[in-house]
Amino acid sequence: MTRLVPVFVSILIAVLLTSILTLALGESPLVVAEVLLRGSIGTPTAFGYTLYYATPLIFTGLAVAWALKAGLFNIGAEGQMTMGGIAMAAVGIVLADLPGFIAWPLAVFAGFLAGAFWGGMVAWLKIRRGVHEVLGSILFNFISYGIAGFVILDLLRNHESQNPETLPIGQSYHLQALSDLVGIGGTSPLNTAFFLALAVALLVDVVLQRTLFGLRIRWTGGAPEFARRSGVSISATTLKAFAISGGIAGLAGASAVLGYMHKAREGFAAGAGFVGIAVALLGGARAWGVVAAAILFGGLQKGSLDLDLDTENISRDLAIVVQALIVLAVASRGALVELWLLLKAKYESSKARQV
Amino acid sequence: MAIRNLLSKKGLGLFVVAGVLVLAAAGCTKKSDGSSGESSGGASGEKANGGEGLTIGLVLDKGGKDDKSFNSAAVAGATRAAKEFGIKVKDVESPDDAAFEPAMRTFAERGIPLVLAVGFAQADALKKVAPSFPNTHFAIVDAVVDAPNVASLMFEEQEGSYLVGYLAGLATKTGKVGFIGGMDVAMIRRFLMAYEAGVKAANPKATVFNGFVGITSSAWANPTRGRELALSQMSQGADVLFHAAGASGMGVFDAVETDRKKATYAIGVDSNQNGIKPGRVLTSMLKRVDNAVYEIIKSEVEKKFAGGPRSFGLKDKGIDYAVDDHNRELVAPYTEKLEKVREDIVAGKILVPDFYKTKEKK
């Protein structure tokens, strides 16, 4: 529990700063908080949307967190997500008539493979050519946009539609909406991809904490010299860890592509890969922390849509400000603790002098 | 003081509790509003013989309300209606494709009688939402959604394109004219097809070059590429260039300005762009999204809303070409002929080819 406290303090600080900002803009923070709460958890539909927005963030957050454990910084979740989503759509269009029990698992697997391939290439470049993974993964993002454009707008384009999107995927690939399945989420597009995300979170947690492979990853990230001397192959672990990170990010498109739009539309990743970095940081790079952080960010994203409607001076962009403030506060946690200790020491010494 | 209170744990607790309470209260009031709101709204509407107290919802496309073209025009039309009828307009910008649906639903759930969806990207979302709210009226710009409570506002872009094509055919000295499209989609093909027909009608020997900026939505915002395409067409001899390329069209205006002999002209699109490079813009083909939005709000206020497709063209000035101080002298020699063509199109004497319809035949 003590580990969690600073994160909550960070969120508190972000809330405080946001309150000052809203006051300065001439709106009551209470009203804004009410709008955000109502918009994100006020109705079953609103909460469904919150979880829908959170779903890709759980995947990308887990991907980034997983890589962090191995001492790697994966900035390429956006590209890996894009490749994964394209692969899912491609399988769903080309093999449209597969029966249901094999169809969607195959698409999900294809998404994982595509993302893993994309991540693996970055790791391979790092191991073989010494290309830093931050540089590699960010450049691979751009390549993925190009490939996505080619596949969506050329190979699999739906010429009947004015929108830049692919043909629809086969019926058997649709991930069911939770509202149809178990009656939750109101009329939101929340679908079974959310459960897939939770399952992956559980898997990540178990593998990292309970398996030898997880131990190797944590050694590689935490004490590479120790890992090397213990006989762990750093390059093999790096390759595997980064490929799996990419694979997890590759699943992030499932919610939109298989669960909601039933096709890949240009720009479906919508920045989830980058927000995932913030989610991983906020979640303390731990699986359940990431899930919680993703739901918080999803709630902000959904709740803020109503700000345009219900306030005069504040627009939905406030959500981005809040997200940024939270990340800043989390990132400067160490400094805050030190500041606190410094103030405490000063206070105590002045007290001592008075006596 | 207030801030320090907030900082303390008690303050935060209060803050959260207050938030939850307000939320609960809002939830309750909303419900009672939903049922009584409709009836009272109707009653007061009849009494005031206008739209007093009425609120209209506007769901904007990703471009946002300051895009200086499509969304801005919709907001302008709604604002005009709001002033005239004393109603309120609420607008929401959608950050992503998944946000259209909740925005429409939120409006409808709050008992807003008319919800306007701006842009064809919202068609899928509206298809899902409209049947769930049979008592709410919806309108969508630039797409057809087949539901009894949806008005689909379509524009006869081909009529205006034909007209400015005819003008281009009359005005060209080289016998070569150009067209720069934004994203290569059916709607822009529709512009091109009619433009070509218009040019040939005025000048059967004329050549029409065409180029598209791209095939993704970023093609609407790439003025550099727009300029390149324009310069290339100019180097082949084109001296009148019509663009239907959103913000990429700004590059076309820049290209036209590079002609030192001042013998090359651009034709603007959607809004009146004559003033962008005064003297170098022959005219602008106007697509009055603002008028369409105004009209549909007016019909709602007057309780004459009707679902189904509605088209705006030359006859009702939903489509037009712009004449103002910047280009009055430029177009003066051709006005007579242009007005004749306009009358003939409205009267049905000239059949303008429509890309949408030729596609259906295939």
PDB file of C-alpha atoms in Angstrom, chain A residues 84-275:
ATOM      1  CA  GLY A  84      -1.685  -5.529 -35.395  1.00  0.00           C
ATOM      2  CA  GLY A  85      -4.974  -3.889 -36.311  1.00  0.00           C
ATOM      3  CA  ILE A  86      -4.186  -4.091 -40.012  1.00  0.00           C
ATOM      4  CA  ALA A  87      -3.322  -7.774 -39.665  1.00  0.00           C
ATOM      5  CA  MET A  88      -6.612  -8.454 -37.858  1.00  0.00           C
ATOM      6  CA  ALA A  89      -8.601  -6.655 -40.518  1.00  0.00           C
ATOM      7  CA  ALA A  90      -6.696  -8.407 -43.306  1.00  0.00           C
ATOM      8  CA  VAL A  91      -7.387 -11.854 -41.850  1.00  0.00           C
ATOM      9  CA  GLY A  92     -11.017 -10.929 -41.261  1.00  0.00           C
ATOM     10  CA  ILE A  93     -11.475  -9.777 -44.842  1.00  0.00           C
ATOM     11  CA  VAL A  94      -9.457 -12.376 -46.733  1.00  0.00           C
ATOM     12  CA  LEU A  95     -10.746 -15.373 -44.738  1.00  0.00           C
ATOM     13  CA  ALA A  96     -14.187 -13.885 -44.153  1.00  0.00           C
ATOM     14  CA  ASP A  97     -16.033 -17.192 -44.129  1.00  0.00           C
ATOM     15  CA  LEU A  98     -14.185 -19.045 -41.365  1.00  0.00           C
ATOM     16  CA  PRO A  99     -16.411 -20.456 -38.599  1.00  0.00           C
ATOM     17  CA  GLY A 100     -16.743 -18.400 -35.441  1.00  0.00           C
ATOM     18  CA  PHE A 101     -14.798 -20.502 -32.963  1.00  0.00           C
ATOM     19  CA  ILE A 102     -11.616 -20.249 -35.017  1.00  0.00           C
ATOM     20  CA  ALA A 103     -12.166 -16.904 -36.744  1.00  0.00           C
ATOM     21  CA  TRP A 104     -11.665 -14.301 -34.054  1.00  0.00           C
ATOM     22  CA  PRO A 105      -8.928 -16.178 -32.172  1.00  0.00           C
ATOM     23  CA  LEU A 106      -7.065 -16.413 -35.465  1.00  0.00           C
ATOM     24  CA  ALA A 107      -7.445 -12.673 -36.045  1.00  0.00           C
ATOM     25  CA  VAL A 108      -6.291 -11.904 -32.521  1.00  0.00           C
ATOM     26  CA  PHE A 109      -3.308 -14.195 -33.006  1.00  0.00           C
ATOM     27  CA  ALA A 110      -2.492 -12.479 -36.295  1.00  0.00           C
ATOM     28  CA  GLY A 111      -2.622  -9.134 -34.506  1.00  0.00           C
ATOM     29  CA  PHE A 112      -0.232 -10.413 -31.860  1.00  0.00           C
ATOM     30  CA  LEU A 113       2.157 -11.816 -34.472  1.00  0.00           C
ATOM     31  CA  ALA A 114       2.170  -8.618 -36.521  1.00  0.00           C
ATOM     32  CA  GLY A 115       2.879  -6.506 -33.449  1.00  0.00           C
ATOM     33  CA  ALA A 116       5.525  -8.968 -32.255  1.00  0.00           C
ATOM     34  CA  PHE A 117       7.194  -8.910 -35.653  1.00  0.00           C
ATOM     35  CA  TRP A 118       7.220  -5.116 -35.622  1.00  0.00           C
ATOM     36  CA  GLY A 119       8.649  -5.017 -32.081  1.00  0.00           C
ATOM     37  CA  GLY A 120      11.063  -7.839 -32.823  1.00  0.00           C
ATOM     38  CA  MET A 121      12.581  -5.967 -35.749  1.00  0.00           C
ATOM     39  CA  VAL A 122      13.337  -3.024 -33.473  1.00  0.00           C
ATOM     40  CA  ALA A 123      14.983  -5.332 -30.937  1.00  0.00           C
ATOM     41  CA  TRP A 124      16.923  -7.101 -33.690  1.00  0.00           C
ATOM     42  CA  LEU A 125      18.270  -3.776 -34.930  1.00  0.00           C
ATOM     43  CA  LYS A 126      19.261  -2.934 -31.378  1.00  0.00           C
ATOM     44  CA  ILE A 127      21.085  -6.220 -30.812  1.00  0.00           C
ATOM     45  CA  ARG A 128      22.734  -6.525 -34.206  1.00  0.00           C
ATOM     46  CA  ARG A 129      23.292  -2.956 -35.218  1.00  0.00           C
ATOM     47  CA  GLY A 130      23.247  -1.085 -31.945  1.00  0.00           C
ATOM     48  CA  VAL A 131      20.254   1.055 -32.975  1.00  0.00           C
ATOM     49  CA  HIS A 132      18.760   2.397 -29.765  1.00  0.00           C
ATOM     50  CA  GLU A 133      15.245   1.046 -29.298  1.00  0.00           C
ATOM     51  CA  VAL A 134      13.777   4.518 -28.716  1.00  0.00           C
ATOM     52  CA  LEU A 135      14.994   5.652 -32.108  1.00  0.00           C
ATOM     53  CA  GLY A 136      14.183   2.351 -33.779  1.00  0.00           C
ATOM     54  CA  SER A 137      10.652   2.062 -32.456  1.00  0.00           C
ATOM     55  CA  ILE A 138       9.762   5.674 -33.213  1.00  0.00           C
ATOM     56  CA  LEU A 139      10.991   5.344 -36.791  1.00  0.00           C
ATOM     57  CA  PHE A 140       9.107   2.097 -37.209  1.00  0.00           C
ATOM     58  CA  ASN A 141       5.956   3.996 -36.267  1.00  0.00           C
ATOM     59  CA  PHE A 142       6.282   6.020 -39.453  1.00  0.00           C
ATOM     60  CA  ILE A 143       6.844   2.947 -41.580  1.00  0.00           C
ATOM     61  CA  SER A 144       3.737   1.385 -40.081  1.00  0.00           C
ATOM     62  CA  TYR A 145       1.653   4.439 -41.016  1.00  0.00           C
ATOM     63  CA  GLY A 146       2.818   4.023 -44.597  1.00  0.00           C
ATOM     64  CA  ILE A 147       1.982   0.328 -44.659  1.00  0.00           C
ATOM     65  CA  ALA A 148      -1.376   0.966 -43.018  1.00  0.00           C
ATOM     66  CA  GLY A 149      -2.160   3.570 -45.654  1.00  0.00           C
ATOM     67  CA  PHE A 150      -1.274   1.157 -48.424  1.00  0.00           C
ATOM     68  CA  VAL A 151      -3.349  -1.690 -46.994  1.00  0.00           C
ATOM     69  CA  ILE A 152      -6.369   0.390 -45.965  1.00  0.00           C
ATOM     70  CA  LEU A 153      -6.536   2.672 -48.967  1.00  0.00           C
ATOM     71  CA  ASP A 154      -5.242   0.414 -51.684  1.00  0.00           C
ATOM     72  CA  LEU A 155      -5.244  -3.320 -51.065  1.00  0.00           C
ATOM     73  CA  LEU A 156      -8.398  -3.695 -48.998  1.00  0.00           C
ATOM     74  CA  ARG A 157     -10.133  -0.405 -49.594  1.00  0.00           C
ATOM     75  CA  ASN A 158     -13.898  -0.186 -49.516  1.00  0.00           C
ATOM     76  CA  HIS A 159     -14.646   1.813 -52.652  1.00  0.00           C
ATOM     77  CA  GLU A 160     -18.302   2.171 -51.742  1.00  0.00           C
ATOM     78  CA  SER A 161     -17.444   4.344 -48.764  1.00  0.00           C
ATOM     79  CA  GLN A 162     -16.415   7.984 -48.685  1.00  0.00           C
ATOM     80  CA  ASN A 163     -14.406   7.265 -45.564  1.00  0.00           C
ATOM     81  CA  PRO A 164     -10.831   5.999 -45.759  1.00  0.00           C
ATOM     82  CA  GLU A 165     -11.559   2.484 -44.566  1.00  0.00           C
ATOM     83  CA  THR A 166     -11.249  -1.182 -45.502  1.00  0.00           C
ATOM     84  CA  LEU A 167     -13.977  -3.596 -46.517  1.00  0.00           C
ATOM     85  CA  PRO A 168     -15.952  -5.002 -43.576  1.00  0.00           C
ATOM     86  CA  ILE A 169     -14.588  -8.081 -41.821  1.00  0.00           C
ATOM     87  CA  GLY A 170     -16.554 -11.343 -41.748  1.00  0.00           C
ATOM     88  CA  GLN A 171     -19.409 -11.745 -39.240  1.00  0.00           C
ATOM     89  CA  SER A 172     -17.634 -14.542 -37.385  1.00  0.00           C
ATOM     90  CA  TYR A 173     -14.811 -12.149 -36.490  1.00  0.00           C
ATOM     91  CA  HIS A 174     -16.989  -9.710 -34.590  1.00  0.00           C
ATOM     92  CA  LEU A 175     -16.162  -9.455 -30.909  1.00  0.00           C
ATOM     93  CA  GLN A 176     -19.509  -9.213 -29.187  1.00  0.00           C
ATOM     94  CA  ALA A 177     -20.667  -6.054 -27.512  1.00  0.00           C
ATOM     95  CA  LEU A 178     -20.964  -6.566 -23.762  1.00  0.00           C
ATOM     96  CA  SER A 179     -24.402  -4.978 -23.833  1.00  0.00           C
ATOM     97  CA  ASP A 180     -25.645  -7.833 -26.033  1.00  0.00           C
ATOM     98  CA  LEU A 181     -23.666 -10.487 -24.195  1.00  0.00           C
ATOM     99  CA  VAL A 182     -24.116  -9.735 -20.511  1.00  0.00           C
ATOM    100  CA  GLY A 183     -26.167  -6.562 -20.545  1.00  0.00           C
ATOM    101  CA  ILE A 184     -23.532  -4.164 -19.268  1.00  0.00           C
ATOM    102  CA  GLY A 185     -22.187  -1.022 -20.815  1.00  0.00           C
ATOM    103  CA  GLY A 186     -25.552   0.348 -21.957  1.00  0.00           C
ATOM    104  CA  THR A 187     -25.408   1.333 -25.591  1.00  0.00           C
ATOM    105  CA  SER A 188     -21.641   1.774 -25.617  1.00  0.00           C
ATOM    106  CA  PRO A 189     -19.388  -0.131 -28.011  1.00  0.00           C
ATOM    107  CA  LEU A 190     -17.682  -1.877 -25.082  1.00  0.00           C
ATOM    108  CA  ASN A 191     -16.920  -5.413 -26.253  1.00  0.00           C
ATOM    109  CA  THR A 192     -15.179  -8.612 -25.238  1.00  0.00           C
ATOM    110  CA  ALA A 193     -11.807  -7.102 -26.146  1.00  0.00           C
ATOM    111  CA  PHE A 194     -11.988  -5.598 -22.655  1.00  0.00           C
ATOM    112  CA  PHE A 195     -11.917  -9.093 -21.116  1.00  0.00           C
ATOM    113  CA  LEU A 196      -9.083  -9.992 -23.445  1.00  0.00           C
ATOM    114  CA  ALA A 197      -7.215  -6.981 -22.057  1.00  0.00           C
ATOM    115  CA  LEU A 198      -7.833  -8.108 -18.470  1.00  0.00           C
ATOM    116  CA  ALA A 199      -6.682 -11.627 -19.357  1.00  0.00           C
ATOM    117  CA  VAL A 200      -3.486 -10.257 -20.859  1.00  0.00           C
ATOM    118  CA  ALA A 201      -2.944  -8.146 -17.714  1.00  0.00           C
ATOM    119  CA  LEU A 202      -3.280 -11.277 -15.581  1.00  0.00           C
ATOM    120  CA  LEU A 203      -0.899 -13.159 -17.849  1.00  0.00           C
ATOM    121  CA  VAL A 204       1.657 -10.365 -17.763  1.00  0.00           C
ATOM    122  CA  ASP A 205       1.459 -10.229 -13.990  1.00  0.00           C
ATOM    123  CA  VAL A 206       1.893 -13.997 -13.594  1.00  0.00           C
ATOM    124  CA  VAL A 207       4.700 -14.322 -16.118  1.00  0.00           C
ATOM    125  CA  LEU A 208       6.664 -11.421 -14.677  1.00  0.00           C
ATOM    126  CA  GLN A 209       6.238 -12.374 -11.036  1.00  0.00           C
ATOM    127  CA  ARG A 210       6.025 -16.159 -11.058  1.00  0.00           C
ATOM    128  CA  THR A 211       8.061 -17.586 -13.900  1.00  0.00           C
ATOM    129  CA  LEU A 212      11.709 -18.081 -14.657  1.00  0.00           C
ATOM    130  CA  PHE A 213      11.303 -16.184 -17.900  1.00  0.00           C
ATOM    131  CA  GLY A 214       9.832 -13.271 -15.964  1.00  0.00           C
ATOM    132  CA  LEU A 215      12.717 -13.404 -13.560  1.00  0.00           C
ATOM    133  CA  ARG A 216      15.194 -13.268 -16.449  1.00  0.00           C
ATOM    134  CA  ILE A 217      13.402 -10.283 -17.874  1.00  0.00           C
ATOM    135  CA  ARG A 218      13.474  -8.472 -14.553  1.00  0.00           C
ATOM    136  CA  TRP A 219      17.144  -9.292 -14.092  1.00  0.00           C
ATOM    137  CA  THR A 220      17.950  -8.070 -17.590  1.00  0.00           C
ATOM    138  CA  GLY A 221      16.162  -4.829 -16.852  1.00  0.00           C
ATOM    139  CA  GLY A 222      17.205  -4.345 -13.252  1.00  0.00           C
ATOM    140  CA  ALA A 223      20.728  -5.735 -13.103  1.00  0.00           C
ATOM    141  CA  PRO A 224      22.020  -6.609 -16.557  1.00  0.00           C
ATOM    142  CA  GLU A 225      25.545  -7.345 -15.388  1.00  0.00           C
ATOM    143  CA  PHE A 226      24.232  -9.744 -12.767  1.00  0.00           C
ATOM    144  CA  ALA A 227      21.960 -11.352 -15.331  1.00  0.00           C
ATOM    145  CA  ARG A 228      24.836 -11.827 -17.765  1.00  0.00           C
ATOM    146  CA  ARG A 229      27.076 -13.407 -15.177  1.00  0.00           C
ATOM    147  CA  SER A 230      24.260 -15.700 -14.108  1.00  0.00           C
ATOM    148  CA  GLY A 231      24.183 -17.074 -17.620  1.00  0.00           C
ATOM    149  CA  VAL A 232      21.186 -15.155 -18.981  1.00  0.00           C
ATOM    150  CA  SER A 233      21.573 -14.202 -22.619  1.00  0.00           C
ATOM    151  CA  ILE A 234      20.904 -10.488 -22.665  1.00  0.00           C
ATOM    152  CA  SER A 235      20.330 -10.288 -26.389  1.00  0.00           C
ATOM    153  CA  ALA A 236      17.976 -13.265 -26.475  1.00  0.00           C
ATOM    154  CA  THR A 237      15.981 -11.875 -23.550  1.00  0.00           C
ATOM    155  CA  THR A 238      15.902  -8.420 -25.104  1.00  0.00           C
ATOM    156  CA  LEU A 239      14.633  -9.819 -28.395  1.00  0.00           C
ATOM    157  CA  LYS A 240      11.945 -11.932 -26.751  1.00  0.00           C
ATOM    158  CA  ALA A 241      10.882  -9.212 -24.336  1.00  0.00           C
ATOM    159  CA  PHE A 242      10.566  -6.567 -27.015  1.00  0.00           C
ATOM    160  CA  ALA A 243       8.773  -8.879 -29.437  1.00  0.00           C
ATOM    161  CA  ILE A 244       6.227  -9.788 -26.758  1.00  0.00           C
ATOM    162  CA  SER A 245       5.848  -6.126 -25.866  1.00  0.00           C
ATOM    163  CA  GLY A 246       5.111  -5.440 -29.529  1.00  0.00           C
ATOM    164  CA  GLY A 247       2.705  -8.359 -29.627  1.00  0.00           C
ATOM    165  CA  ILE A 248       0.730  -7.017 -26.669  1.00  0.00           C
ATOM    166  CA  ALA A 249       0.531  -3.617 -28.343  1.00  0.00           C
ATOM    167  CA  GLY A 250      -0.525  -5.409 -31.525  1.00  0.00           C
ATOM    168  CA  LEU A 251      -3.673  -6.598 -29.737  1.00  0.00           C
ATOM    169  CA  ALA A 252      -4.730  -3.052 -28.900  1.00  0.00           C
ATOM    170  CA  GLY A 253      -6.583  -2.583 -32.165  1.00  0.00           C
ATOM    171  CA  ALA A 254      -8.907  -5.525 -31.395  1.00  0.00           C
ATOM    172  CA  SER A 255     -11.462  -3.399 -29.578  1.00  0.00           C
ATOM    173  CA  ALA A 256     -11.968  -0.957 -32.446  1.00  0.00           C
ATOM    174  CA  VAL A 257     -11.331  -3.202 -35.443  1.00  0.00           C
ATOM    175  CA  LEU A 258     -12.984  -6.459 -34.344  1.00  0.00           C
ATOM    176  CA  GLY A 259     -15.328  -5.116 -31.694  1.00  0.00           C
ATOM    177  CA  TYR A 260     -16.749  -1.832 -32.905  1.00  0.00           C
ATOM    178  CA  MET A 261     -16.117  -0.647 -36.437  1.00  0.00           C
ATOM    179  CA  HIS A 262     -15.693  -4.138 -37.902  1.00  0.00           C
ATOM    180  CA  LYS A 263     -13.184  -2.730 -40.360  1.00  0.00           C
ATOM    181  CA  ALA A 264      -9.938  -0.827 -40.170  1.00  0.00           C
ATOM    182  CA  ARG A 265     -10.320   2.887 -40.686  1.00  0.00           C
ATOM    183  CA  GLU A 266      -7.364   5.136 -41.266  1.00  0.00           C
ATOM    184  CA  GLY A 267      -6.025   6.428 -37.940  1.00  0.00           C
ATOM    185  CA  PHE A 268      -7.847   3.848 -35.786  1.00  0.00           C
ATOM    186  CA  ALA A 269      -4.913   3.801 -33.329  1.00  0.00           C
ATOM    187  CA  ALA A 270      -5.703   7.451 -32.509  1.00  0.00           C
ATOM    188  CA  GLY A 271      -2.675   7.989 -30.290  1.00  0.00           C
ATOM    189  CA  ALA A 272      -3.401   5.110 -27.913  1.00  0.00           C
ATOM    190  CA  GLY A 273       0.186   3.938 -28.340  1.00  0.00           C
ATOM    191  CA  PHE A 274       1.553   7.179 -26.995  1.00  0.00           C
ATOM    192  CA  VAL A 275      -0.985   7.583 -24.203  1.00  0.00           C
TER     193      VAL A 275
END
